PDB file of C-alpha atoms in Angstrom:
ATOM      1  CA  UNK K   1      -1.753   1.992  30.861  1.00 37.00           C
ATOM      2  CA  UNK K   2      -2.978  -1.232  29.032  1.00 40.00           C
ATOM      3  CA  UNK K   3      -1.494  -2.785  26.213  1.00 43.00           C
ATOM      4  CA  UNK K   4      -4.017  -0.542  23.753  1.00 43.00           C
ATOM      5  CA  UNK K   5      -2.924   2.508  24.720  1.00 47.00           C
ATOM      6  CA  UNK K   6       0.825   1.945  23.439  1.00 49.00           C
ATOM      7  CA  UNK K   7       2.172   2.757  20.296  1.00 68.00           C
ATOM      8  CA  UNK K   8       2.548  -1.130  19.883  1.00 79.00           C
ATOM      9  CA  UNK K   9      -0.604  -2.269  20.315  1.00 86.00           C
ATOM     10  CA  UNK K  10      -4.170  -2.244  18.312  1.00 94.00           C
ATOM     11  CA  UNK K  11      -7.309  -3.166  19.785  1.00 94.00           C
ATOM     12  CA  UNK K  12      -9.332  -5.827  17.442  1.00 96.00           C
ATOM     13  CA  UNK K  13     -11.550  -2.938  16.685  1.00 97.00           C
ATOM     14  CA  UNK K  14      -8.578  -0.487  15.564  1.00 96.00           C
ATOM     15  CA  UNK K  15      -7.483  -3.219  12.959  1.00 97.00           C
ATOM     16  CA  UNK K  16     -10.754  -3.209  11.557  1.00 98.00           C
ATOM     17  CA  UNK K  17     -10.724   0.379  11.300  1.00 98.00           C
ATOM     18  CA  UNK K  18      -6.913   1.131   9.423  1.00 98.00           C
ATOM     19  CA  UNK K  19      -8.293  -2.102   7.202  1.00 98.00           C
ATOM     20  CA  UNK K  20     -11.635  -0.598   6.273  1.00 98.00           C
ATOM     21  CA  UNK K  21      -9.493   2.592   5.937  1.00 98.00           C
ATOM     22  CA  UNK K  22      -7.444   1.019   3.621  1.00 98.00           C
ATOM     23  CA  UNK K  23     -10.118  -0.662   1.957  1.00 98.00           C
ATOM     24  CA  UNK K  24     -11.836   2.680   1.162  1.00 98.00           C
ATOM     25  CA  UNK K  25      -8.567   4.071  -0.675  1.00 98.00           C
ATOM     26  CA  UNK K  26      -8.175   1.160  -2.723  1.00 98.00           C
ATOM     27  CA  UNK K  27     -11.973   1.397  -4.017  1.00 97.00           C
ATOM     28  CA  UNK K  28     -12.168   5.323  -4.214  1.00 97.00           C
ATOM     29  CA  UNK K  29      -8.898   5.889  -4.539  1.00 97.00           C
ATOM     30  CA  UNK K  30      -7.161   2.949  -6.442  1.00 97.00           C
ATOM     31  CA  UNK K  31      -9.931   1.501  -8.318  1.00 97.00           C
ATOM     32  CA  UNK K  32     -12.669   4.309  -8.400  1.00 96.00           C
ATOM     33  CA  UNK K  33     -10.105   6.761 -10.349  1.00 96.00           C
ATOM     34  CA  UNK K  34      -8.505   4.281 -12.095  1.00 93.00           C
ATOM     35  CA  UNK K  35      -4.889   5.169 -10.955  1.00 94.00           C
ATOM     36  CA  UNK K  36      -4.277   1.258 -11.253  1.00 92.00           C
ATOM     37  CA  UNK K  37      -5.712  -0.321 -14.182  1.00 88.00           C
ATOM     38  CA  UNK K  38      -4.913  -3.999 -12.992  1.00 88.00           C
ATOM     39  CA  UNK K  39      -6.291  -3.771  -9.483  1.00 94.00           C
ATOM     40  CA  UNK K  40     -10.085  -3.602  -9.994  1.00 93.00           C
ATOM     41  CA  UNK K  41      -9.978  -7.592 -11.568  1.00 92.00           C
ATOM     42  CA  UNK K  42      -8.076  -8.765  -8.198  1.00 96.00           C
ATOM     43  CA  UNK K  43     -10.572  -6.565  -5.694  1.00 96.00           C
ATOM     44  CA  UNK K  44     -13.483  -7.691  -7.715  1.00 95.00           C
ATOM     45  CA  UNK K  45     -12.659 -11.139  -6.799  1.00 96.00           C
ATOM     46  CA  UNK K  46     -11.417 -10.765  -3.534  1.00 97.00           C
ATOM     47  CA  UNK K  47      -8.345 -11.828  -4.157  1.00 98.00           C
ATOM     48  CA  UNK K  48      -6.476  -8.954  -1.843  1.00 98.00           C
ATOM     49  CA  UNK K  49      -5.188  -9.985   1.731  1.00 99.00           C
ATOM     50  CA  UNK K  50      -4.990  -7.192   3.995  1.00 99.00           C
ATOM     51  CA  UNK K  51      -2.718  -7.851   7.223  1.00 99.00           C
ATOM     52  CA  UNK K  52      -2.372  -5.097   9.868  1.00 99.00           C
ATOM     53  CA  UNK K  53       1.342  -4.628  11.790  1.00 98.00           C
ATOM     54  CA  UNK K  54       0.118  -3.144  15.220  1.00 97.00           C
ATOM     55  CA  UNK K  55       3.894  -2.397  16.198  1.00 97.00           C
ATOM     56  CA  UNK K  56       5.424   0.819  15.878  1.00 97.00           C
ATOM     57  CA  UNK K  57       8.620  -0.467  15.885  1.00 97.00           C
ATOM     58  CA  UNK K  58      10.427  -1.117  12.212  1.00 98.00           C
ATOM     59  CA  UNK K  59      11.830  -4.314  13.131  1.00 98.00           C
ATOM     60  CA  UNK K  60       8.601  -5.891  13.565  1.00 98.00           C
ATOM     61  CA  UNK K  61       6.886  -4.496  10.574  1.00 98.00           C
ATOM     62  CA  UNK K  62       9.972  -6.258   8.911  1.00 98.00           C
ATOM     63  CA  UNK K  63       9.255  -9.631  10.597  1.00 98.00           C
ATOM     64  CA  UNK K  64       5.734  -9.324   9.717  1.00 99.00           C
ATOM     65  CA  UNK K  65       6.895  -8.117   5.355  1.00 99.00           C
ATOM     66  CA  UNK K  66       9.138 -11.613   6.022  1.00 99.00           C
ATOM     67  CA  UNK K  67       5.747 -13.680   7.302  1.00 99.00           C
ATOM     68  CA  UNK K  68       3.135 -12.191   4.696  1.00 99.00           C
ATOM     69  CA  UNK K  69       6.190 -12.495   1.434  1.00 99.00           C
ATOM     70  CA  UNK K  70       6.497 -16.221   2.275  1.00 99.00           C
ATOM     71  CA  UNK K  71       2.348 -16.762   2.997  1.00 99.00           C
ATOM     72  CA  UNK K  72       1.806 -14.955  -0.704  1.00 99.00           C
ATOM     73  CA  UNK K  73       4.580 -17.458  -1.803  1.00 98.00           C
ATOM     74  CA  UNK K  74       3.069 -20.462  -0.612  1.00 98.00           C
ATOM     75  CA  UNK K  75      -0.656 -19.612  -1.902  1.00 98.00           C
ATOM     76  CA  UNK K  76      -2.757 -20.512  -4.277  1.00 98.00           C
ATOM     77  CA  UNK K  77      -2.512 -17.295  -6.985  1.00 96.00           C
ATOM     78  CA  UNK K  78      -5.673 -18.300  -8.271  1.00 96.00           C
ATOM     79  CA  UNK K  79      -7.019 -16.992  -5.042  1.00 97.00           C
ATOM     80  CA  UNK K  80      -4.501 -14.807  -2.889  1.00 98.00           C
ATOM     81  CA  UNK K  81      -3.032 -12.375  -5.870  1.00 97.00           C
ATOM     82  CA  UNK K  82      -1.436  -9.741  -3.435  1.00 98.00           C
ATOM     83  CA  UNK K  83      -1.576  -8.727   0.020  1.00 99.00           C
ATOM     84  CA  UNK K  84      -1.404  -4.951   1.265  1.00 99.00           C
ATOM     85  CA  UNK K  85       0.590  -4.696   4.922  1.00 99.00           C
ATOM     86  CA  UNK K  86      -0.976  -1.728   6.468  1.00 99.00           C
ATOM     87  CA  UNK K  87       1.369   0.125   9.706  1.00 98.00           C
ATOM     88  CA  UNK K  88      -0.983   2.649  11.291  1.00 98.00           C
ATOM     89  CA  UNK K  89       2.231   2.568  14.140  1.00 97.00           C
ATOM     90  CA  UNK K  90       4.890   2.559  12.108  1.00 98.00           C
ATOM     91  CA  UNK K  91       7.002   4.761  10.022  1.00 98.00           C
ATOM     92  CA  UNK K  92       5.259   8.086  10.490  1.00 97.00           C
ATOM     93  CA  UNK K  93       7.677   9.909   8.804  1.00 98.00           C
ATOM     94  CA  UNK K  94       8.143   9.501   5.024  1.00 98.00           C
ATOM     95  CA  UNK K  95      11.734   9.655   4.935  1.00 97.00           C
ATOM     96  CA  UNK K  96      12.456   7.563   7.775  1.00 98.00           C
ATOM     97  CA  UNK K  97       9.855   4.860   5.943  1.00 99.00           C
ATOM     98  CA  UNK K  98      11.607   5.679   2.548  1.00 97.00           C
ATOM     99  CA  UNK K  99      14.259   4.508   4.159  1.00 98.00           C
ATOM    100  CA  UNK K 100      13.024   1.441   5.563  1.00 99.00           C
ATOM    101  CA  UNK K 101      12.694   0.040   1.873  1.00 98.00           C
ATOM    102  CA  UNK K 102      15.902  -0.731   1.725  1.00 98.00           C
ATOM    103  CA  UNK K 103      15.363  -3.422   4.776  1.00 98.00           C
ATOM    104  CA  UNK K 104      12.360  -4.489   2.514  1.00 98.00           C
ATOM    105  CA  UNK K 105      14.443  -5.011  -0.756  1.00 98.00           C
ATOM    106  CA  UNK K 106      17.044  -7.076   1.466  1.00 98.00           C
ATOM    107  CA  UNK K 107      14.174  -9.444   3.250  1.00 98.00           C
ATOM    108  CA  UNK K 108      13.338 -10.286  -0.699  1.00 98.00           C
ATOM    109  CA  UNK K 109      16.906 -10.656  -1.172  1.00 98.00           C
ATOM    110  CA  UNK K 110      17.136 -13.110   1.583  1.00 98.00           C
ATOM    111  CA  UNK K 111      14.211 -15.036   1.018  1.00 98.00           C
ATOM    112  CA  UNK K 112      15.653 -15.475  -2.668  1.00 98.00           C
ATOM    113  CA  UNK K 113      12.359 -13.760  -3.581  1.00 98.00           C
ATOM    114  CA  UNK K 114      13.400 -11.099  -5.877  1.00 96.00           C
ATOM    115  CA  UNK K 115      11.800 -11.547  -9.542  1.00 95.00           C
ATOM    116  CA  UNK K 116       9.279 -13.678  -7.708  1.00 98.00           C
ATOM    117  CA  UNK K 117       7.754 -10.929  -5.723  1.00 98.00           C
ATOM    118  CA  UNK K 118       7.900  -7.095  -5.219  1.00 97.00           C
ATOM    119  CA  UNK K 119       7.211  -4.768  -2.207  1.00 98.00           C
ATOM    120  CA  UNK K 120       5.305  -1.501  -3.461  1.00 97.00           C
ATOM    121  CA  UNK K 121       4.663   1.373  -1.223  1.00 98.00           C
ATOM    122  CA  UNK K 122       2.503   4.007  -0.392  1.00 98.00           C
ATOM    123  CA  UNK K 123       1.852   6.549   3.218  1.00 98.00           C
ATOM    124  CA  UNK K 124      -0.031   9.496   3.994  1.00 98.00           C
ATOM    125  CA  UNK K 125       2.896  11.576   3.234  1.00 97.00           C
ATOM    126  CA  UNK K 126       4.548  10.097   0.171  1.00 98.00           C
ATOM    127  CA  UNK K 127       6.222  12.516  -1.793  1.00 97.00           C
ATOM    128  CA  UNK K 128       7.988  11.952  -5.438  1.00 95.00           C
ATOM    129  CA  UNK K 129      11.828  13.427  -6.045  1.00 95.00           C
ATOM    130  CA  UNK K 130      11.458  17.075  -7.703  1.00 96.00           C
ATOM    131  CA  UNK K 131       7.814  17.485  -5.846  1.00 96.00           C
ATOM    132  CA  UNK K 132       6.506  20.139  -3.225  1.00 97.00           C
ATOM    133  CA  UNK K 133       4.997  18.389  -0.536  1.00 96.00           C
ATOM    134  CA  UNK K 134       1.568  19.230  -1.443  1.00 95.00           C
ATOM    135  CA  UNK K 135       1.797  18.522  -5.434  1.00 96.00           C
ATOM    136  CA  UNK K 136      -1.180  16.649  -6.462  1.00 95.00           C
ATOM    137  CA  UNK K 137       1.126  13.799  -8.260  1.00 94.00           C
ATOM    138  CA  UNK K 138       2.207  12.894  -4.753  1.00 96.00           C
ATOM    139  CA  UNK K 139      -1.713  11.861  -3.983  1.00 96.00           C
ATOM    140  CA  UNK K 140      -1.046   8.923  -6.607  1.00 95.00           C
ATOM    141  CA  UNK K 141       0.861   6.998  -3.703  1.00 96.00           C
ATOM    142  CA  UNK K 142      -0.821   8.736  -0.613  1.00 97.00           C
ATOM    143  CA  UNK K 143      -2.548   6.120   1.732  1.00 98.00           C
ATOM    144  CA  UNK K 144      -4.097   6.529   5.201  1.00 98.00           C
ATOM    145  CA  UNK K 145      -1.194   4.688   6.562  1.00 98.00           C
ATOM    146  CA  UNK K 146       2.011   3.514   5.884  1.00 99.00           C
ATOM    147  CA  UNK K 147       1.443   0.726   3.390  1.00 99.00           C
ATOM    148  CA  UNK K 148       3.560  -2.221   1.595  1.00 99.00           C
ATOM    149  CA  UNK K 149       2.041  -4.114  -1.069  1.00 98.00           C
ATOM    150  CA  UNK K 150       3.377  -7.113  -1.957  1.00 99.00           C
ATOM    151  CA  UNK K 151       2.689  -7.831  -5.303  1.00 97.00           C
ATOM    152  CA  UNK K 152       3.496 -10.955  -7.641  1.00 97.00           C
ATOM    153  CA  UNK K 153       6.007 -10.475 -10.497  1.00 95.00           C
ATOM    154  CA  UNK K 154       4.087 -12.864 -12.826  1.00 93.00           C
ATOM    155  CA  UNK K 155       0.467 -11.271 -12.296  1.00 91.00           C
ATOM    156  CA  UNK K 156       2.058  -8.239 -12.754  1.00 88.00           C
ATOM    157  CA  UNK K 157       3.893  -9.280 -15.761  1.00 87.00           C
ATOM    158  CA  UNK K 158       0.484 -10.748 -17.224  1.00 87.00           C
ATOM    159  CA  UNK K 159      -1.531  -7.308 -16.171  1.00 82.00           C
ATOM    160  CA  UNK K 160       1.222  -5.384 -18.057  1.00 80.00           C
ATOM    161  CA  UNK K 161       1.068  -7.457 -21.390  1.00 83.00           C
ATOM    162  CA  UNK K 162      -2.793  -7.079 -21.649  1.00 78.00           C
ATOM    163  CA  UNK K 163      -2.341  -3.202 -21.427  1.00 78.00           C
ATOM    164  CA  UNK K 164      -1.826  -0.898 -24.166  1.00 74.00           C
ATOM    165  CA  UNK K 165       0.429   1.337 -23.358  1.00 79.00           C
ATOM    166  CA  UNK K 166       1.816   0.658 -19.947  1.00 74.00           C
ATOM    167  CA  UNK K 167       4.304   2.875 -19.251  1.00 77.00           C
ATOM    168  CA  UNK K 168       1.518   6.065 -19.386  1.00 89.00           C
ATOM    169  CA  UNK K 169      -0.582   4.877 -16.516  1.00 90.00           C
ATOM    170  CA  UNK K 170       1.211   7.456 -14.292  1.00 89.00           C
ATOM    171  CA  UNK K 171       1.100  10.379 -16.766  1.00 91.00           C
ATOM    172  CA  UNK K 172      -2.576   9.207 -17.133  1.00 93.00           C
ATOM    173  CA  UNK K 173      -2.824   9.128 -13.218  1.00 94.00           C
ATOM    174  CA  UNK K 174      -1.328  12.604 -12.731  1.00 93.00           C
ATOM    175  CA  UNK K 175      -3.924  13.871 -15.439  1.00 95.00           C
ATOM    176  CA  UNK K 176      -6.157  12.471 -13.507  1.00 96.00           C
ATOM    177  CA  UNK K 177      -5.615  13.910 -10.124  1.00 96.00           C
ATOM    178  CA  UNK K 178      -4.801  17.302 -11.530  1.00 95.00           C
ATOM    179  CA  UNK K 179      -8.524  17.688 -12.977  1.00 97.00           C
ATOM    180  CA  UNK K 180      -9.594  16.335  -9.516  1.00 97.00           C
ATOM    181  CA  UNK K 181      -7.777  18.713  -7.779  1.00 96.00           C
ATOM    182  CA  UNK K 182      -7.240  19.155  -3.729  1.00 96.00           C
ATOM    183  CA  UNK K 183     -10.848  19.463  -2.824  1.00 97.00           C
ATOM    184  CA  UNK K 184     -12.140  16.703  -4.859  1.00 97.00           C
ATOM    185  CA  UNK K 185      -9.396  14.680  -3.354  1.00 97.00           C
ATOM    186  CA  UNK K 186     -10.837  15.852  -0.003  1.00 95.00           C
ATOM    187  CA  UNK K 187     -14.337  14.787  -1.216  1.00 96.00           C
ATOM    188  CA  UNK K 188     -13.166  11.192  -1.403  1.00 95.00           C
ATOM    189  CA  UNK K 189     -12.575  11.200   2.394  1.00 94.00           C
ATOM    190  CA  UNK K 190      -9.521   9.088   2.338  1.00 93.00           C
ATOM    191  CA  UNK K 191      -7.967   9.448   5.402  1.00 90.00           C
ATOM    192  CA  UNK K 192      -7.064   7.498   8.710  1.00 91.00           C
ATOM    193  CA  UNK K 193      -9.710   7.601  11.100  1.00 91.00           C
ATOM    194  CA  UNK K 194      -7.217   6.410  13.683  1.00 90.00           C
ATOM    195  CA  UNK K 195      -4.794   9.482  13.927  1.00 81.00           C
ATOM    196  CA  UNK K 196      -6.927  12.135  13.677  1.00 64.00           C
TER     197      UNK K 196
END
């Protein structure tokens, strides 16, 4: 068995492929329906880093959140905005990744990084409190993989001033998806072409 063939290990190739994955559902998915008004401006100038954890273990998706949080810190925001740390490995199961967010909150904590940053997150099987499984809100935070995305507080904070009206993007988004329905979700062809 080589070092590809374990759950801890990507080939160059594989990285390329949850990344263009990932890259799809933030143009079709993210951008093409709109479901985040303030991410086209940031795509459009590629100003989205987009690091790959090979590991299926937590702890090293952790050490890698730790890594990427302090990179974003240190960069220029005129040029890296936000990064999105995609886990093809990692955190298959939606509760155990829910979870995991607490670990996430606590690295910010450490790093004395909360207000400065946030971790957002999305995976293939996100589901919202008080939702069936397959409720088409749940599609507004479905990814190919399991997905952090660490945003900055102060672009965010900006984004949100120049908006009207906020606090109805996700009312807007679940409008959205429920004229799009399951089959014209399917049409978009989100999905992870590694764990099929």
């Amino acid at each position: 068995m080589t070092d590809s063939d374990t759950p801890n290990a990507l080939t160059p190739e594989q990285e390329r492929t949850a990344i263009e994955d990932t890259q799809k559902w933030l143009l079709e998915a993210v951008v093409g329906l709109n479901l985040c008004p303030f991410a086209k401006a940031v795509v459009v100038k590629d100003m989205v880093r987009y690091r790959v954890c090979a590991s299926a273990e937590p702890a090293d998706l952790l050490a890698m959140l730790r890594e990427e949080l302090q990179h974003l810190t240190e960069a220029d925001p005129d040029k890296l905005d936000t990064t999105l740390l995609i886990a093809p490995n990692a955190l298959p199961d939606f509760l155990d990744f829910n979870d995991f967010l607490e670990d996430c909150d606590e690295v910010l904590m450490d790093l004395e990084l909360d207000g400065v940053l946030q971790v957002a997150d999305f995976h293939p099987h996100y589901q919202f409190g008080g939702t069936e499984v397959d409720d088409i809100e749940n599609f507004t935070n479905r990814t190919p993989y399991p997905t952090l995305h660490l945003l900055r507080e102060a672009s965010l904070d900006k984004a949100v001033e120049a908006y009207p009206d906020a606090s109805l993007i996700f009312e807007r988004n679940i409008e959205v998806l429920n004229k799009l329905g399951h089959e014209g979700w399917a049409k978009l062809g989100i999905a992870s072409r590694l764990h099929n």
